[in-house]
Short mmCIF file of C-alpha atoms and ligand atoms in Angstrom, two decimals:
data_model
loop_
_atom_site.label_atom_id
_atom_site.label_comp_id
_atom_site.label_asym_id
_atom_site.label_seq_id
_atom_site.Cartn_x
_atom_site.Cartn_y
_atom_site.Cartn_z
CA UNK G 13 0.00 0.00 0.00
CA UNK G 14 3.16 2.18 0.37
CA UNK G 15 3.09 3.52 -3.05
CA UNK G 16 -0.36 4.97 -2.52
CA UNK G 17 -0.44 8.70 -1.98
CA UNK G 18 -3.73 9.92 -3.49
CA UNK G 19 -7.33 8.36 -3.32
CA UNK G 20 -9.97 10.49 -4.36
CA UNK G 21 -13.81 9.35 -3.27
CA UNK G 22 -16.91 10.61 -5.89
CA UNK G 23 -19.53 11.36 -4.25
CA UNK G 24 -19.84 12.62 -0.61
CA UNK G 25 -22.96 10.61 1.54
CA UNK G 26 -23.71 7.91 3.39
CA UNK G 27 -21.30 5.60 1.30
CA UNK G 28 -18.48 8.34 0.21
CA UNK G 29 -18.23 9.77 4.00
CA UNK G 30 -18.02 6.54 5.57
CA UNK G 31 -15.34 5.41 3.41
CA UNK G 32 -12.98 8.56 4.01
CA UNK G 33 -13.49 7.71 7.20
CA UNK G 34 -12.73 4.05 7.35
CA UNK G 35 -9.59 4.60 5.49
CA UNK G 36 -8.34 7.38 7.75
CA UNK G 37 -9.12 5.53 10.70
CA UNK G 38 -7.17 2.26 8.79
CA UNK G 39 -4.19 3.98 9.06
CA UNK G 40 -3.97 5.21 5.58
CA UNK G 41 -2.16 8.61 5.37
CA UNK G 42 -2.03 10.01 2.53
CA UNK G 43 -4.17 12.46 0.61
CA UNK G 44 -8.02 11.68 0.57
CA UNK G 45 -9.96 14.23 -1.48
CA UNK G 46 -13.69 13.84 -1.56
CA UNK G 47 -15.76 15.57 -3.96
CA UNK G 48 -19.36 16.23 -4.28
CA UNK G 49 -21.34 18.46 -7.18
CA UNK G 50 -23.93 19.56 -3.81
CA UNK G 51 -23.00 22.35 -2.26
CA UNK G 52 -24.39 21.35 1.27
CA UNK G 53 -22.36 19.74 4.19
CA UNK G 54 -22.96 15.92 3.65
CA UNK G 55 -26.12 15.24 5.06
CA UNK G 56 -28.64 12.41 5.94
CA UNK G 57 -30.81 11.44 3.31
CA UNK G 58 -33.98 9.79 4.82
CA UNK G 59 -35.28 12.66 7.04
CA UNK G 60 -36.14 14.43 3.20
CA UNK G 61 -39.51 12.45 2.82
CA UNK G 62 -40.69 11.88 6.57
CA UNK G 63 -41.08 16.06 7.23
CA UNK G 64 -42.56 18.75 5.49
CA UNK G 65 -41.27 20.79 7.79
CA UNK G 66 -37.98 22.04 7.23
CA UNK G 67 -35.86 21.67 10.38
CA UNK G 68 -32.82 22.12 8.47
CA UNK G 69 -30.51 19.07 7.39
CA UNK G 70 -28.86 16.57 9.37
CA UNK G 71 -25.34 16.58 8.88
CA UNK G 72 -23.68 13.04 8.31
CA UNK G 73 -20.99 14.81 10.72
CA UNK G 74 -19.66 17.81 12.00
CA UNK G 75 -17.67 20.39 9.69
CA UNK G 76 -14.33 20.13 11.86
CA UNK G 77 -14.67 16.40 11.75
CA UNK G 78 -13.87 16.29 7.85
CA UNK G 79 -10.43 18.64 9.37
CA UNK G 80 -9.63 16.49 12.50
CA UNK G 81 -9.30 13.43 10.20
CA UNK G 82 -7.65 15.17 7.22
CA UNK G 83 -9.84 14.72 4.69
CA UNK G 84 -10.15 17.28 2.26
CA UNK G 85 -14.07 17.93 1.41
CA UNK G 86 -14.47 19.41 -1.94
CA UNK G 87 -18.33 20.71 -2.50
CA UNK G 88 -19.41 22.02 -5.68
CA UNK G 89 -16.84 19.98 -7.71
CA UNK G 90 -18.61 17.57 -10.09
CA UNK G 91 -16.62 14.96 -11.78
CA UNK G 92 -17.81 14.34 -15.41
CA UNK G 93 -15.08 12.48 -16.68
CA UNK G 94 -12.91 9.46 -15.56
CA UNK G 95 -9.82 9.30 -18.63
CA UNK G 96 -8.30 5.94 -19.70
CA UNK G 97 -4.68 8.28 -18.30
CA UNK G 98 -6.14 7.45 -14.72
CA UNK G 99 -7.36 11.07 -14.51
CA UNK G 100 -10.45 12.79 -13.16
CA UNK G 101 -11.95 16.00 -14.69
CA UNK G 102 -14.47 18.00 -13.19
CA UNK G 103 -16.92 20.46 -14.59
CA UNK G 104 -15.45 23.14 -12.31
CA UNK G 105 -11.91 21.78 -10.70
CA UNK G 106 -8.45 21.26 -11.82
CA UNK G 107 -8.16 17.73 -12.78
CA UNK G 108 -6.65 15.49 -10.60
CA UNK G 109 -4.72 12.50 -10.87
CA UNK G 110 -5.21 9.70 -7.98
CA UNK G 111 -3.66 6.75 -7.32
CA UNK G 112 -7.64 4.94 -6.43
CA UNK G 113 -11.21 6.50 -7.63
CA UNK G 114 -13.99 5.51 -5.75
CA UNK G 115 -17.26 6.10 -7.56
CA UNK G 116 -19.94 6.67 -4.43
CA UNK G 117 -22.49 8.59 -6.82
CA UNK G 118 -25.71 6.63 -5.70
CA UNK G 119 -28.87 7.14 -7.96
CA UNK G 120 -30.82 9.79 -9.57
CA UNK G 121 -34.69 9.48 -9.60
CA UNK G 122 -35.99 8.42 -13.18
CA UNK G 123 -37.94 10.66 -14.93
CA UNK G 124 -41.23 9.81 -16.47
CA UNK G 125 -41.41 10.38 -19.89
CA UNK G 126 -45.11 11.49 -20.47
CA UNK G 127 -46.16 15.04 -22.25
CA UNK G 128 -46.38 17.60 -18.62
CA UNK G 129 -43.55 16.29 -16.61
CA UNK G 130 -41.75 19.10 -17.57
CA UNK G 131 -44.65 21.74 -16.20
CA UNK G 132 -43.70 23.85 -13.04
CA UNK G 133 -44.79 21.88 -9.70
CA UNK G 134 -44.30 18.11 -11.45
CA UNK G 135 -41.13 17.40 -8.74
CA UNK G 136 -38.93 14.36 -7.65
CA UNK G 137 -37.32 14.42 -4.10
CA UNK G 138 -33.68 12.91 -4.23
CA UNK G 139 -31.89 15.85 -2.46
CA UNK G 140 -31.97 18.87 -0.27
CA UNK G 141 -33.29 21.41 -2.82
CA UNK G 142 -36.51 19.08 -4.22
CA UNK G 143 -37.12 19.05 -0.27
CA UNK G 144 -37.13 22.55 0.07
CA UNK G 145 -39.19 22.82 -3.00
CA UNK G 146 -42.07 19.94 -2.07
CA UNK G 147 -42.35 21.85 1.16
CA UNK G 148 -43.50 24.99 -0.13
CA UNK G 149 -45.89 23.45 -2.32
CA UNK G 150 -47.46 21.30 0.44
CA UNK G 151 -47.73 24.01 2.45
CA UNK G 152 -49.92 26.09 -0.65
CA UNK G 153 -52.24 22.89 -0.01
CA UNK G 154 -53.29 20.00 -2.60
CA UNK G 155 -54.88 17.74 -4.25
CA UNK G 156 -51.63 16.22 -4.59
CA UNK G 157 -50.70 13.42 -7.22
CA UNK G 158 -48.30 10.53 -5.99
CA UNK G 159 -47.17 8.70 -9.15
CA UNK G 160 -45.65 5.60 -7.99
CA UNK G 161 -46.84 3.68 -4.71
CA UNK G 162 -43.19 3.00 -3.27
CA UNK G 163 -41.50 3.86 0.43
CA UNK G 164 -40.76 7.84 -0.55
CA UNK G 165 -44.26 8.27 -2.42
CA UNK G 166 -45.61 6.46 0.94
CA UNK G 167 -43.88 8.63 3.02
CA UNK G 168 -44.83 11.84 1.60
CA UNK G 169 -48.44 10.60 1.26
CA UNK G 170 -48.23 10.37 5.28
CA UNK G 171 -46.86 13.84 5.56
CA UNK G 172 -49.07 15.48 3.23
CA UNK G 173 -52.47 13.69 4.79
CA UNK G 174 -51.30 14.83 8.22
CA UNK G 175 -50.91 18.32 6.87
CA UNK G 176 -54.72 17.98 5.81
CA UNK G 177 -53.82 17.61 1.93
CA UNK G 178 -55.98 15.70 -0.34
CA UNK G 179 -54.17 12.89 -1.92
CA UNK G 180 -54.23 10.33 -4.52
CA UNK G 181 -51.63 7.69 -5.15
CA UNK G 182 -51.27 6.26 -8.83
CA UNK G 183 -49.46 2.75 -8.98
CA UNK G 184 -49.09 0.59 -11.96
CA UNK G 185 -48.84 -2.93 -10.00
CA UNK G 186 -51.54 -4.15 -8.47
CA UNK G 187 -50.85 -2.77 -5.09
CA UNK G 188 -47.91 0.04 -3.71
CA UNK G 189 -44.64 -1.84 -2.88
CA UNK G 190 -45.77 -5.02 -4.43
CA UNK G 191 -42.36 -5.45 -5.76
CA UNK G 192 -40.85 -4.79 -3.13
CA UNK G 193 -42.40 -6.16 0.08
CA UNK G 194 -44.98 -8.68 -2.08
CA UNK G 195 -48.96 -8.48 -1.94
CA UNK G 196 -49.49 -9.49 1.58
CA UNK G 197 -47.16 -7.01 3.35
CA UNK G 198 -48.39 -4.37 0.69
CA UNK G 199 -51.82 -5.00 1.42
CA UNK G 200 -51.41 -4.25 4.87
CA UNK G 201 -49.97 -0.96 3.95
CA UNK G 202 -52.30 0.13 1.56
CA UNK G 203 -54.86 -0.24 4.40
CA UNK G 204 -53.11 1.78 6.44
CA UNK G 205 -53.14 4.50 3.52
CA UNK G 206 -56.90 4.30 3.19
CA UNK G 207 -57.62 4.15 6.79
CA UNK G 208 -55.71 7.91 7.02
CA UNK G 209 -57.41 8.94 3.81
CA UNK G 210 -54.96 8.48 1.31
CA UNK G 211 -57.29 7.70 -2.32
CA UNK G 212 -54.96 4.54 -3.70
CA UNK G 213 -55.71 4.21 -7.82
CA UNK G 214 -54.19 0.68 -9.18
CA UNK G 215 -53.21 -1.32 -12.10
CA UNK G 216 -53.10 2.45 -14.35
CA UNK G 217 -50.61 4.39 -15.34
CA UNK G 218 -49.78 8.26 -15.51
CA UNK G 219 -50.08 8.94 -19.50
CA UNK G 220 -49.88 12.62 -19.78
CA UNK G 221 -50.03 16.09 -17.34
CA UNK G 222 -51.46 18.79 -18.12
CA UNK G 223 -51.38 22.84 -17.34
CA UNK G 224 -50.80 25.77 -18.42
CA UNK G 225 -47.29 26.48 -16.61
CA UNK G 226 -48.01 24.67 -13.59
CA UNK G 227 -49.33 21.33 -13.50
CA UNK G 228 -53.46 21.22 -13.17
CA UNK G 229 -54.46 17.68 -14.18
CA UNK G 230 -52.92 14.33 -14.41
CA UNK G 231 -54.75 12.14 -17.24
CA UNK G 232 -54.58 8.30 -16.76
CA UNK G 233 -54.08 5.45 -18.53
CA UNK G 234 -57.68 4.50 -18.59
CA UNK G 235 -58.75 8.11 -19.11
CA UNK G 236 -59.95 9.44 -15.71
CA UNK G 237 -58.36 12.96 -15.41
CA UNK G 238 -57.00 13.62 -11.95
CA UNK G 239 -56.66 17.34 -10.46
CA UNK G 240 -53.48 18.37 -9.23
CA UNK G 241 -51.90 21.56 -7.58
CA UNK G 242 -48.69 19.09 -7.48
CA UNK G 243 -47.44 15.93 -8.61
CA UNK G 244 -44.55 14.12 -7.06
CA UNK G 245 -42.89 11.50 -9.31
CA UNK G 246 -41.66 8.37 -7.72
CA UNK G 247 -41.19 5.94 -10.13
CA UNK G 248 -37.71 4.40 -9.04
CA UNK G 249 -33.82 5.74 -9.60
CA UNK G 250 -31.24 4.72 -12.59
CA UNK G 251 -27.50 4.63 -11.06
CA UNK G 252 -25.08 7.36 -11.05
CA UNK G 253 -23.20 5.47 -13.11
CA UNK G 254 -22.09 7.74 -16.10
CA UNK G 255 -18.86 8.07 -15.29
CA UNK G 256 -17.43 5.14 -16.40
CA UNK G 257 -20.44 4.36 -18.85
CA UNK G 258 -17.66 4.53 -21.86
CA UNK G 259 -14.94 3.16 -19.96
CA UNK G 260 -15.03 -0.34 -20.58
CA UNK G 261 -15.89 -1.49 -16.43
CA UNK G 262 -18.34 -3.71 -15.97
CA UNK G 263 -22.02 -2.24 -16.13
CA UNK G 264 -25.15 -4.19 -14.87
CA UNK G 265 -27.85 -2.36 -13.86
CA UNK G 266 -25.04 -0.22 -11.72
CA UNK G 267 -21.39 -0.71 -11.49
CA UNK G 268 -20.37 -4.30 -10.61
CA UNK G 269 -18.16 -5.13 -8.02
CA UNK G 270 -16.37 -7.69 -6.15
CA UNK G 271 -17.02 -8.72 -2.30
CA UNK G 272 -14.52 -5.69 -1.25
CA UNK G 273 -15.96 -2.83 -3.55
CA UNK G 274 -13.58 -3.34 -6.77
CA UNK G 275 -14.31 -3.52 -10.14
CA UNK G 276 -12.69 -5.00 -12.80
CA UNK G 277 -10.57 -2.05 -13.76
CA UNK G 278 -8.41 -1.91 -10.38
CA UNK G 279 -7.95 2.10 -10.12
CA UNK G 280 -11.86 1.96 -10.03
CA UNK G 281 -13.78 1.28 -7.22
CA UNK G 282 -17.45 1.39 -5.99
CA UNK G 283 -20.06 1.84 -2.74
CA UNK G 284 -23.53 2.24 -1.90
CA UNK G 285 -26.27 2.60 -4.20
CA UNK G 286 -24.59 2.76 -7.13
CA UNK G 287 -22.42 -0.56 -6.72
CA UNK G 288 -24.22 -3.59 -7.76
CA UNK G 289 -22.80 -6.92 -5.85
CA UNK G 290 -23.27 -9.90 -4.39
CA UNK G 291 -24.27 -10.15 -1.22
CA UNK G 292 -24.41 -12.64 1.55
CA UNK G 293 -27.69 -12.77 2.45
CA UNK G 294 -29.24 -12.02 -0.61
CA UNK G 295 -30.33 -14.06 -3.17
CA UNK G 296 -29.76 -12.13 -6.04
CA UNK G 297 -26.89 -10.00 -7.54
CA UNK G 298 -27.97 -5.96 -7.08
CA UNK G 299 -28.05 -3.04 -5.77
CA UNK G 300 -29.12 -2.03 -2.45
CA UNK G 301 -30.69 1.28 -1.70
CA UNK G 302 -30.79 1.34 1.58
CA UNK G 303 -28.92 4.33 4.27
CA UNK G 304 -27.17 1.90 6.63
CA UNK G 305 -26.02 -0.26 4.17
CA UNK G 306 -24.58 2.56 2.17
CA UNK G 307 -22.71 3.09 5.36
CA UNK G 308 -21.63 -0.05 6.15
CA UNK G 309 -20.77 -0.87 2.23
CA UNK G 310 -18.54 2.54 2.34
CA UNK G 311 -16.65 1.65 4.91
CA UNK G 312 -15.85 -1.89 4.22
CA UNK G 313 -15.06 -0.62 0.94
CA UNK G 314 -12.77 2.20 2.06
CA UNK G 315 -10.99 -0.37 4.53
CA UNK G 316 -10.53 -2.47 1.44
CA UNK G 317 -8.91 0.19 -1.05
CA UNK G 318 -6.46 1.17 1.90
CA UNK G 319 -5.23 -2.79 2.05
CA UNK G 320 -7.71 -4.24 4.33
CA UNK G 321 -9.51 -6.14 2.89
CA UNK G 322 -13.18 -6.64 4.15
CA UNK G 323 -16.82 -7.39 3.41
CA UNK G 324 -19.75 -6.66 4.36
CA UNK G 325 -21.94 -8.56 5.60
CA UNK G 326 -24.19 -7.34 7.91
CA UNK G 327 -28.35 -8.49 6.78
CA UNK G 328 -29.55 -5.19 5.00
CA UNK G 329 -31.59 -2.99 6.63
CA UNK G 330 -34.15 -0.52 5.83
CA UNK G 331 -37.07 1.48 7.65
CA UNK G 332 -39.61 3.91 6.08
CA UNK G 333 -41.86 6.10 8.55
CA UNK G 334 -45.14 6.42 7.93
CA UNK G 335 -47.73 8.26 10.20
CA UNK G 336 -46.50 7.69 13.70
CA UNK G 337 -45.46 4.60 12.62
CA UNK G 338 -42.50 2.79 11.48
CA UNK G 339 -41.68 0.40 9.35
CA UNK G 340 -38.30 -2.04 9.79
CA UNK G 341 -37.55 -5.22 7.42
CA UNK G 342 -33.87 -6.95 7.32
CA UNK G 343 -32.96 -8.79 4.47
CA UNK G 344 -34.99 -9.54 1.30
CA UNK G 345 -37.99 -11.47 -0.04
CA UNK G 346 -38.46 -13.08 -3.49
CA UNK G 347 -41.44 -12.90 -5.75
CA UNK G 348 -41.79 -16.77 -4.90
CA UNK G 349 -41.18 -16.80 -1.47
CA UNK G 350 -43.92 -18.05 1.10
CA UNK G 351 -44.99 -15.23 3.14
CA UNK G 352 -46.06 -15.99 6.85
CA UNK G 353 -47.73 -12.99 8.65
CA UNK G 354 -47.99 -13.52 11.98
CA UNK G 355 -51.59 -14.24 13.28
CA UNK G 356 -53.57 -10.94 14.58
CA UNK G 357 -52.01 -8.63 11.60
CA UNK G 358 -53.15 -5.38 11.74
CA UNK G 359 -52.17 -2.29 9.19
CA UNK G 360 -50.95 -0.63 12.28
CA UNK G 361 -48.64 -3.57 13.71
CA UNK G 362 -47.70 -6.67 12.12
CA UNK G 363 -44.41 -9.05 11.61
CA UNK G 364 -44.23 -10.94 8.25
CA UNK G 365 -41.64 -13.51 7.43
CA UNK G 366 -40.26 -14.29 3.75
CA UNK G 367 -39.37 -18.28 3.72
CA UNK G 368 -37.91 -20.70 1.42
CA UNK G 369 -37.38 -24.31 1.42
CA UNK G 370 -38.25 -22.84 5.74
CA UNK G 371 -35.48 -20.83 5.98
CA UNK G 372 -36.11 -17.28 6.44
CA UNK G 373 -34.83 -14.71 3.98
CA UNK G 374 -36.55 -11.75 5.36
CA UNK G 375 -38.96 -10.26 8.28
CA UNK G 376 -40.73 -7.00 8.12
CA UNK G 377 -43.06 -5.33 10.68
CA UNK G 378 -44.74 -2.46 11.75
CA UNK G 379 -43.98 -1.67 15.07
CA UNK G 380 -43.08 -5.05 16.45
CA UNK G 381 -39.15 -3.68 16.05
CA UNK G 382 -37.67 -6.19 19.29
CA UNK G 383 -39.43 -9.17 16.44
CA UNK G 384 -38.01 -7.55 13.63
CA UNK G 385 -34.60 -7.78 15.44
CA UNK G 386 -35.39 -11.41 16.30
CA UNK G 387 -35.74 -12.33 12.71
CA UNK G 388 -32.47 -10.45 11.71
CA UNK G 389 -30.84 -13.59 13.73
CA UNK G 390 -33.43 -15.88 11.84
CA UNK G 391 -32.15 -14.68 8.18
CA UNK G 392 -28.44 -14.46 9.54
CA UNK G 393 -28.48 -17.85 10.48
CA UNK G 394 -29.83 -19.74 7.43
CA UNK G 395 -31.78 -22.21 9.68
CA UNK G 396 -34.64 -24.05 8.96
CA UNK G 397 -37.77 -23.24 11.14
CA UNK G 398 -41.79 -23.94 11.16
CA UNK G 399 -43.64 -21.52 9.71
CA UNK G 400 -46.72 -22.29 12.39
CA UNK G 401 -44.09 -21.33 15.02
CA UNK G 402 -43.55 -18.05 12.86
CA UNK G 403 -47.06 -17.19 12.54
CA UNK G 404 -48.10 -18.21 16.35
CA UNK G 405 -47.86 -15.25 18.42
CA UNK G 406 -47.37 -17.18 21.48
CA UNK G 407 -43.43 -18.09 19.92
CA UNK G 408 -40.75 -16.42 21.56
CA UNK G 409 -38.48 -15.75 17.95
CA UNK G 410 -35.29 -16.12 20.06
CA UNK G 411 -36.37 -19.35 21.20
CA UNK G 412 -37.66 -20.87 17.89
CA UNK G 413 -37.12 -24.59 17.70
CA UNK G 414 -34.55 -24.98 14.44
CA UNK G 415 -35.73 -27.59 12.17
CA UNK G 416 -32.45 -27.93 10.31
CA UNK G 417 -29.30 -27.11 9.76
CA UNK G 418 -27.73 -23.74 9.40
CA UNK G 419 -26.86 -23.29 5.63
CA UNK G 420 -25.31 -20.01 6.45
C1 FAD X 16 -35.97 11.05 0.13
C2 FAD X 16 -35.24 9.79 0.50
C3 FAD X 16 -35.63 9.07 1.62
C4 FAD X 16 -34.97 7.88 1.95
N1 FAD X 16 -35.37 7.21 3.06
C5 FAD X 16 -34.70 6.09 3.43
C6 FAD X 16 -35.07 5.39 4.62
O1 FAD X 16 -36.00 5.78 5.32
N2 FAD X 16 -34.36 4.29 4.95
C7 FAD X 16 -33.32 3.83 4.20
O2 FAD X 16 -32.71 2.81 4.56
N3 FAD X 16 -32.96 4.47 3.05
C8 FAD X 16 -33.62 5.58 2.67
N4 FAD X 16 -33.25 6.24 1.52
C9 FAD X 16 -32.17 5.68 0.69
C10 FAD X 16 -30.79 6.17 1.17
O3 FAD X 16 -30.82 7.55 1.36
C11 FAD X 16 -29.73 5.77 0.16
O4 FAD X 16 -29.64 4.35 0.19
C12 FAD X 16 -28.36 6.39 0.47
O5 FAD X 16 -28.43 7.79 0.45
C13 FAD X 16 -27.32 5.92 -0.54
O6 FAD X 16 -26.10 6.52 -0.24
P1 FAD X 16 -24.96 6.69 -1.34
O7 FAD X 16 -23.83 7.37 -0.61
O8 FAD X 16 -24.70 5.43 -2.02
O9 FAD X 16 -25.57 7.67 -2.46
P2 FAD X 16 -26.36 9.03 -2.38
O10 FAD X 16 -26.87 9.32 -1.03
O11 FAD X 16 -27.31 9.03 -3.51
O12 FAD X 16 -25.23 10.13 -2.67
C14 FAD X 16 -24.51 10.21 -3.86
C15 FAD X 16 -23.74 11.51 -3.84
O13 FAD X 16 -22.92 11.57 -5.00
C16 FAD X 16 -22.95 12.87 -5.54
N5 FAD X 16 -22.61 12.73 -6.96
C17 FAD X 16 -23.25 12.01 -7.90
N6 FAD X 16 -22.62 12.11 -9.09
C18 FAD X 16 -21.55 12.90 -8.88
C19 FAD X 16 -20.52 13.39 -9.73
N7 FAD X 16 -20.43 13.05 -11.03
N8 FAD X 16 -19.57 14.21 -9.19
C20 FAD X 16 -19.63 14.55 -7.87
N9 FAD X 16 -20.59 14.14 -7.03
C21 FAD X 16 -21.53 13.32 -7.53
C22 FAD X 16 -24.35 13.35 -5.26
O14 FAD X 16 -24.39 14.77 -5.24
C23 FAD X 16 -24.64 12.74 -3.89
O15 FAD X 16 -24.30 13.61 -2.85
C24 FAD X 16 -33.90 7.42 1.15
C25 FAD X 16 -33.52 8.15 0.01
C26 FAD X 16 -34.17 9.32 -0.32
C27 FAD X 16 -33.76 10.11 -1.53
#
């Protein structure tokens, strides 16, 4: 590792700051740069969609602490070219020449490509300014138009119906988060949405908005016309991955990495959202979009790139809050997975299990979080379990009798 001086780090959140750090506190000493186009002080991401009111941002960490471990933090510099002379140009910046890039760019929302998206007040929320921006329109009141029924449309549904805003949710699938959590777990949540209110619209799509400058009416797919003071887009991200789109590095869907965040050009490295990797206790090869897993990927990543070499392999986490209420699911389900929900499910409070072949793959709940923890151990463990024992309430998870062997 001696004969590295430079490492520079793309991108500067949860994935990009953790790895500066993690390869400061590895003993690396040389010259970390890490560059972001934003111009705010790295900040958390998930508080965007759970407030409409704007308590300022939450800083990842503290100004001096970027100065206390020597990392330079370059804001405003966006890179927009990696060079096949190991160089990296920026829109506004001197080039630079490191001896290791790590690309920690994350995602960008994807745009919808009907006539209207482009009218005033149609808005996506990926960053500090479309927060500041969906917060003055909620606060000029509704009827606001959710296109796409995933965890950030969710979330600002919540906020808006506690702010008294009328509001309609358009999903293509057959219910919000079907993809993502399958129909039972979505079910449950779409209750919850039309218990507070929220008008849930199915199985159409968003064909065209419509306005004069501002948006005024969103027209669907089987030709009901929607009103609309503002529309919020949420129809799923595309990776940051631009940067080494011509560069010959493996693309899939992301940038594809190894189990210590390298790709197969070995200047080039990648973290967080925009990586795409296996991982342990997943069943598929992907991305993962989730804040502490960004973290955790970072850092393991930044160890790695600084010569030690580590994985992670902690069971992914996410949460989503939602009302008063929050939502906490480690690991992943399939599409043909058996779901168990535990007996007594409510909209408001419920544990739900993802098996195959009986081993558990994932757990999600709504407020049940000491469960949700228990079933972390279930996934991390591989083993084969009864899924009457999951769905009795009477089982103590931390107790479960184990069918069969650990596979993990
Ligand atoms: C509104 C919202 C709510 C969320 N809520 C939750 C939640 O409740 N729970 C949860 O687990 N996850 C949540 N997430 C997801 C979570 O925030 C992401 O998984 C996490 O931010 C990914 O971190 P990252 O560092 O990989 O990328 P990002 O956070 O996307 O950061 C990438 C950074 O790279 C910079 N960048 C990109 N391209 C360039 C370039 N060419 N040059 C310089 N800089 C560049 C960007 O400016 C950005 O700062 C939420 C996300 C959003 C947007």
């Amino acid at each position: 590792m001696n004969q590295l001086q430079h490492i520079a780090i793309i991108g500067a959140s949860a994935a990009g700051v953790a790895a500066a750090g993690a390869m400061r506190r590895g003993g690396f000493d040389g010259t970390i740069t890490l560059h972001d186009g934003g111009r705010h002080l790295p900040y958390e991401r998930p508080p965007l969609s759970k407030s409409a009111v704007s308590r300022g941002l939450k800083e990842i960490q503290s100004a001096t602490s970027y100065a206390e471990l020597e990392i330079e933090l370059l804001l405003g510099q966006r890179a927009v070219a990696l060079t096949t002379d190991r160089e990296v140009i920026f829109d506004s910046a001197p080039t630079i020449r490191p001896d290791r890039v790590l690309l920690a760019t994350g995602v960008s929302a994807r745009r919808l490509p009907v006539s209207g998206a482009e009218l005033h007040n149609v808005l996506y929320l990926r960053d500090a300014g479309d927060a500041e921006a969906l917060s003055a329109e909620l606060h000029r009141g509704g009827p606001l138009v959710l296109v796409g029924g995933g965890f950030i449309g969710l979330e600002i549904a919540a906020v808006a119906r506690t702010l008294g805003i009328d509001v309609t949710v358009v999903e293509t699938q057959e219910r919000p988060l079907f993809n993502v959590v399958g129909p039972e777990v979505g079910g449950l949540i779409t209750a919850l949405h039309h218990d507070r209110g929220v008008r849930i619209i199915t199985g159409r799509e968003v064909t065209a908005m419509r306005g004069s400058k501002a948006v005024e009416e969103v027209v669907l797919s089987d030709g009901r016309v929607l009103p609309a003071a503002t529309v919020v887009v949420g129809v799923g991200v595309v990776p940051n991955d631009q940067l080494v789109r011509t560069h010959g590095v493996k693309l899939s869907g992301g940038v594809v990495v190894d189990a210590h965040g390298q790709t197969d050009d070995p200047w080039i490295w990648a973290a967080g959202d925009v990586a795409v990797r296996r991982h342990r206790h997943l069943r598929r090869v992907g991305r993962i979009e989730h804040w502490d897993t960004a973290q955790r990927h970072g850092a393991t990543v930044g160890s790695s790139m600084v010569g030690d070499l580590q994985e992670d392999t902690a069971v992914p986490y996410v949460w989503s809050d939602q009302y008063e209420l929050s939502y906490q699911a480690f690991g992943r389900g399939e599409p043909t997975d058996q779901v168990v929900l535990r007996d007594g499910a409510q909209p408001d409070e419920f544990l739900a299990f993802s098996l195959s072949e009986g081993r558990v793959h994932a757990v999600a709940g709504i407020n049940r979080p000491r469960d949700v923890r228990a079933g972390r151990s279930l996934v991390e463990s591989g083993a084969t379990v009864s899924a009457e024992a999951l769905r009795d309430p009477a089982t103590n998870l931390r107790r479960l009798p184990v069918l069969g062997g650990a596979t993990k």
